[in-house]
Coordinates of C-alpha atoms in Angstrom, one line a residue:
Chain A
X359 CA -23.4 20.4 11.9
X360 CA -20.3 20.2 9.8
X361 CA -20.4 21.5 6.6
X362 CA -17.6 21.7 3.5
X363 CA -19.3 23.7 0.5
X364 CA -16.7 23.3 -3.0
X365 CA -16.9 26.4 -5.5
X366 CA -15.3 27.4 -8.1
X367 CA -15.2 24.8 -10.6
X368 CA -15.4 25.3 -14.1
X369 CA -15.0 24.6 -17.9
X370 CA -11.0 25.4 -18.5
X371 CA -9.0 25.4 -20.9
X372 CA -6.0 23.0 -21.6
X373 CA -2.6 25.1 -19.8
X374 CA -4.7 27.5 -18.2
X375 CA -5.7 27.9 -14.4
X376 CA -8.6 27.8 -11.6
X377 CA -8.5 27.9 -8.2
X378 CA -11.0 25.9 -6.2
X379 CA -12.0 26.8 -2.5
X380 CA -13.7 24.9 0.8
X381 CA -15.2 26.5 3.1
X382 CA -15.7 24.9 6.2
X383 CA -18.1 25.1 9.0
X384 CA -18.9 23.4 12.6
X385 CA -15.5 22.4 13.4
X386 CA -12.2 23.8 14.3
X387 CA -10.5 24.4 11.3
X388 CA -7.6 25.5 12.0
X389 CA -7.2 22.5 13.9
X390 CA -7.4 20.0 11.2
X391 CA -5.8 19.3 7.8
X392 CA -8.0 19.3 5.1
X393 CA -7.6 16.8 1.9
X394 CA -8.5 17.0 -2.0
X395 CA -10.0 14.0 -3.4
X396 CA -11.1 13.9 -7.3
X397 CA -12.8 11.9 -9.3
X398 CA -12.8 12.0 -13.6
X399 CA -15.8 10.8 -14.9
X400 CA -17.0 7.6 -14.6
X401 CA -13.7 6.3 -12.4
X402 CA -13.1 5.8 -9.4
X403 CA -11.8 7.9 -6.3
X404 CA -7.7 9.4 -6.3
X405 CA -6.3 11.3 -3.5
X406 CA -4.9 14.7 -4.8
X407 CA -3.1 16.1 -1.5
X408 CA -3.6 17.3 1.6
X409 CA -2.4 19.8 3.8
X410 CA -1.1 19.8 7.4
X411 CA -2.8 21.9 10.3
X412 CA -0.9 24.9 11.5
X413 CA 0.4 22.7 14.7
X414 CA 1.6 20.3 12.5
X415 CA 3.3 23.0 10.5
X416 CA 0.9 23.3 8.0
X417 CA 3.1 21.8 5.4
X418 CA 1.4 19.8 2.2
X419 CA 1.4 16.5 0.1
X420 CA 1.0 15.8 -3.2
X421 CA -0.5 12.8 -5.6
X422 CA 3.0 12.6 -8.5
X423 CA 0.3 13.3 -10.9
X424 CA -0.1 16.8 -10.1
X425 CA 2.9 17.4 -8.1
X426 CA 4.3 21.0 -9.7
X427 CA 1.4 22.0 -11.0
X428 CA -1.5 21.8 -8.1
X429 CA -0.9 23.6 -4.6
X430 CA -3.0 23.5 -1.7
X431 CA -2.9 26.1 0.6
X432 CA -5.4 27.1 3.8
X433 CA -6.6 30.5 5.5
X434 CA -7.7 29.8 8.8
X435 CA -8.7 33.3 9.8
X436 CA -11.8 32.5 6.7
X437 CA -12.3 29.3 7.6
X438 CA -11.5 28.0 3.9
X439 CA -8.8 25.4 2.0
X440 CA -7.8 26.4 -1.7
X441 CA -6.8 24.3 -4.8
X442 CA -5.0 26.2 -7.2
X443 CA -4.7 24.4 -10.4
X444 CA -2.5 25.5 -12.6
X445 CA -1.1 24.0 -16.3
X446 CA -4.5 21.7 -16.7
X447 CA -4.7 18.9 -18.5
X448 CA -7.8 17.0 -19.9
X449 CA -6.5 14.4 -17.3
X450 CA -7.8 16.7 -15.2
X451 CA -11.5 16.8 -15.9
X452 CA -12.7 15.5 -12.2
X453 CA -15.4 16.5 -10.0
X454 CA -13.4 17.4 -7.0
X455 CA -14.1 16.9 -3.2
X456 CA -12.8 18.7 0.0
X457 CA -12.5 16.7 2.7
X458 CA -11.6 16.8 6.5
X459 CA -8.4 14.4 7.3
X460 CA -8.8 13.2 10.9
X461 CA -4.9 12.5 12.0
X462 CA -6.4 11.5 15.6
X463 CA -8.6 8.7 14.0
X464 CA -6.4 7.0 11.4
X465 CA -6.2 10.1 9.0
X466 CA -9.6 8.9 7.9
X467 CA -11.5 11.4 5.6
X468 CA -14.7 11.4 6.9
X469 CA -16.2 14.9 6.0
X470 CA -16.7 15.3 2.6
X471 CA -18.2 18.3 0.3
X472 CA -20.8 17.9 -2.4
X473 CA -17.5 18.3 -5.2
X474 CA -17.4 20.7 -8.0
X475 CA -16.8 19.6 -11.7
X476 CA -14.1 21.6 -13.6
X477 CA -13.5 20.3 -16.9
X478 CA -10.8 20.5 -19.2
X479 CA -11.2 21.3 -23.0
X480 CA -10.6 23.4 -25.7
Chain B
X185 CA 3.5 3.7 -3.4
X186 CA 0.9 1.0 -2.5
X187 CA -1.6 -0.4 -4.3
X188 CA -4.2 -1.5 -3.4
X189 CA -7.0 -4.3 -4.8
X190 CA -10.3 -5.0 -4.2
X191 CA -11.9 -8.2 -5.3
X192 CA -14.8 -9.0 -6.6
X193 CA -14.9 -5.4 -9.2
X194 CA -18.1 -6.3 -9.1
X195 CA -21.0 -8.5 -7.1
X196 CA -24.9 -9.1 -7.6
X197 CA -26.7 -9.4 -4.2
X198 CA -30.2 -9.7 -3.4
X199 CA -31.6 -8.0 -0.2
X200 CA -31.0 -10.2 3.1
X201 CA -27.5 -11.5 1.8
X202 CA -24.6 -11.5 3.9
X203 CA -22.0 -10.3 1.1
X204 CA -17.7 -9.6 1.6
X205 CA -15.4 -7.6 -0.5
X206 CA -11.7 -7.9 0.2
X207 CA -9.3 -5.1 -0.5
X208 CA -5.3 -6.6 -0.7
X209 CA -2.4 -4.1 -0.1
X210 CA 0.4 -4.4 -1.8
X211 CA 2.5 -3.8 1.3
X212 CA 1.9 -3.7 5.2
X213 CA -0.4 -1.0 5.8
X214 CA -1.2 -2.3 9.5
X215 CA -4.7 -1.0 10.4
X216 CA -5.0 1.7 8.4
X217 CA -7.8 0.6 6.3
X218 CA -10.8 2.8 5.7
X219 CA -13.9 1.8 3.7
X220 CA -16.2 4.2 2.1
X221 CA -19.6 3.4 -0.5
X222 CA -20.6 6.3 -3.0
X223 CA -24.1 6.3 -4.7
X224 CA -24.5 7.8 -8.1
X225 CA -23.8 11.8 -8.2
X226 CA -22.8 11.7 -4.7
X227 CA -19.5 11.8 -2.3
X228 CA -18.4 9.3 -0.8
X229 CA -19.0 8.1 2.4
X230 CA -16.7 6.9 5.4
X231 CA -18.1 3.7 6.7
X232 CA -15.4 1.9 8.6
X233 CA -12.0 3.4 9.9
X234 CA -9.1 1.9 11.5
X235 CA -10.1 -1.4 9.9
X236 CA -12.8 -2.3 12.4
X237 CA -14.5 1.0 13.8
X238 CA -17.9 1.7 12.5
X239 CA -18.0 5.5 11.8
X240 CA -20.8 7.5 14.3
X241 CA -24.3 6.8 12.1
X242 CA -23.5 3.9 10.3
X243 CA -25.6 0.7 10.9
X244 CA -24.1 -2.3 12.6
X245 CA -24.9 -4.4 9.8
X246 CA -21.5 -3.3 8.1
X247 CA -18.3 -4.4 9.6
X248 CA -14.6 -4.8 8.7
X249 CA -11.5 -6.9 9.7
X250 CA -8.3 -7.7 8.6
X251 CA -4.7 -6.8 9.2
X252 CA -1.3 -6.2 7.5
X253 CA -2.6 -6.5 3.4
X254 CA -5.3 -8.2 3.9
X255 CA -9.0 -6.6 4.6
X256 CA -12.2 -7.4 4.1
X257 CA -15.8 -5.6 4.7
X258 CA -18.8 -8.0 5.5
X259 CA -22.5 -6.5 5.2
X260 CA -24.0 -9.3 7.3
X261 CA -27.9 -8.7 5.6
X262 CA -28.0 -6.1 2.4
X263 CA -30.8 -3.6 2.7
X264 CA -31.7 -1.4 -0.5
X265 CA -30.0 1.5 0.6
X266 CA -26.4 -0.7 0.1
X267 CA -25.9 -1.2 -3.2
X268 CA -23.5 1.2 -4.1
X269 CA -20.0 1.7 -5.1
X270 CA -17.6 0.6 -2.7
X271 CA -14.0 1.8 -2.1
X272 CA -11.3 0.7 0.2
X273 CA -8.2 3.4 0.8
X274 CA -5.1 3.1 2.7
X275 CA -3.9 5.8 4.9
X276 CA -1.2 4.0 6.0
X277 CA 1.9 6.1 3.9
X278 CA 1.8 9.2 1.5
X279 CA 0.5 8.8 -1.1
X280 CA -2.7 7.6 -0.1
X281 CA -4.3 5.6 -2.9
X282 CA -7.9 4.3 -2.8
X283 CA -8.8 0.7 -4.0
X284 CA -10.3 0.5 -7.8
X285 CA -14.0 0.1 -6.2
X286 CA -16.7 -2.8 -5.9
X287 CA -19.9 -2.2 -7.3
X288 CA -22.2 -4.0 -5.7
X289 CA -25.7 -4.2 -8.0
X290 CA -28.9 -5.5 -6.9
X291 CA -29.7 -9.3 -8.5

């Protein structure tokens, strides 16, 4: 059974940081790139980057909207895909989701965590 | 980047009815079209992929279609278990963006 558990969300304050982590189980996960998706509060769903397997470089995208301040990065000898978030915003306030990006099958997403909330407030 | 719409933003069904949402691109996204429903305090979930392939586990009452900008999802007889928020996303070019959603409500 494959498995993405989120941790590390929290309540933050505005300009500081937090790192998120996935870890994945019951695939090959060094075989596949891993997405973030978020979603604030009562809104809908926004893609917030992804990043590429090792074979495929494992080089990363960004949303504009946190371009510069977000990077995703992967350790495949854990098993695990990080967020780290830094200069938050309110804007930022999202539960946020790991998912698996199948680039065989039309880069669907179609593994998804449970999501973990950080807010953002003073 | 592409946008993409969905119409109706919302839709009252009653169980048995055969119901369509359409998601527009704002560009040609070819068959990359991907449909997914959320229920409250849940993640989403991947029902269609490639425009037309149901995912592994979801029932053949849901299907999709469409081509270029234009998609739709049918759900040929609503059960309970459907009404939900429903999103189309391209994954067509970076970056990917996700349709505004159709909630679908029970009449």
């Amino acid at each position: 059974e494959v498995q993405l558990v989120e941790s590390g969300g929290d309540l933050v304050q505005p300009g500081r940081s937090l790192r998120l982590s996935c870890t994945v189980s019951g695939l090959n996960f060094g075989d596949n790139a891993m997405s973030w998706v978020r979603q604030a509060p009562g809104k809908g769903l926004e893609w917030v980057g992804f990043i590429r397997s090792r074979s495929y470089g494992g080089t990363v995208e960004y949303a504009a909207s946190v371009k510069d301040r977000f990077t995703i990065s992967r350790d495949d000898s854990k098993n695990i895909v990080y967020l780290q978030m830094n200069s938050l915003k309110s804007e930022d306030t999202a539960v946020y989701y790991c998912t698996r990006r199948d680039a065989n099958n039309y880069d669907r997403f179609d593994y998804w965590g449970q999501g973990t909330l950080v807010t953002v407030s003073s | 980047d592409i946008q993409m719409t969905q119409s109706p933003s919302s839709l009252s069904a009653s169980v048995g009815d055969r119901v369509t949402i359409t998601c527009r691109a704002s560009q040609d996204i070819t068959t990359y079209l991907n449909w997914y429903h959320q229920k409250p305090g849940k993640a989403p979930k991947l029902l269609i992929y490639g425009t037309s392939s149901l995912q592994t586990g979801v029932p053949s009452r849901f299907s999709g279609s469409g081509s270029g900008t234009h998609f739709t999802l049918t759900i040929s007889s609503l059960q309970p278990e459907d009404f939900a928020i429903y999103y189309c996303l391209q994954s067509y070019s970076i970056p990917i963006t996700f349709g505004q959603g159709t909630r679908l409500d029970i009449k």
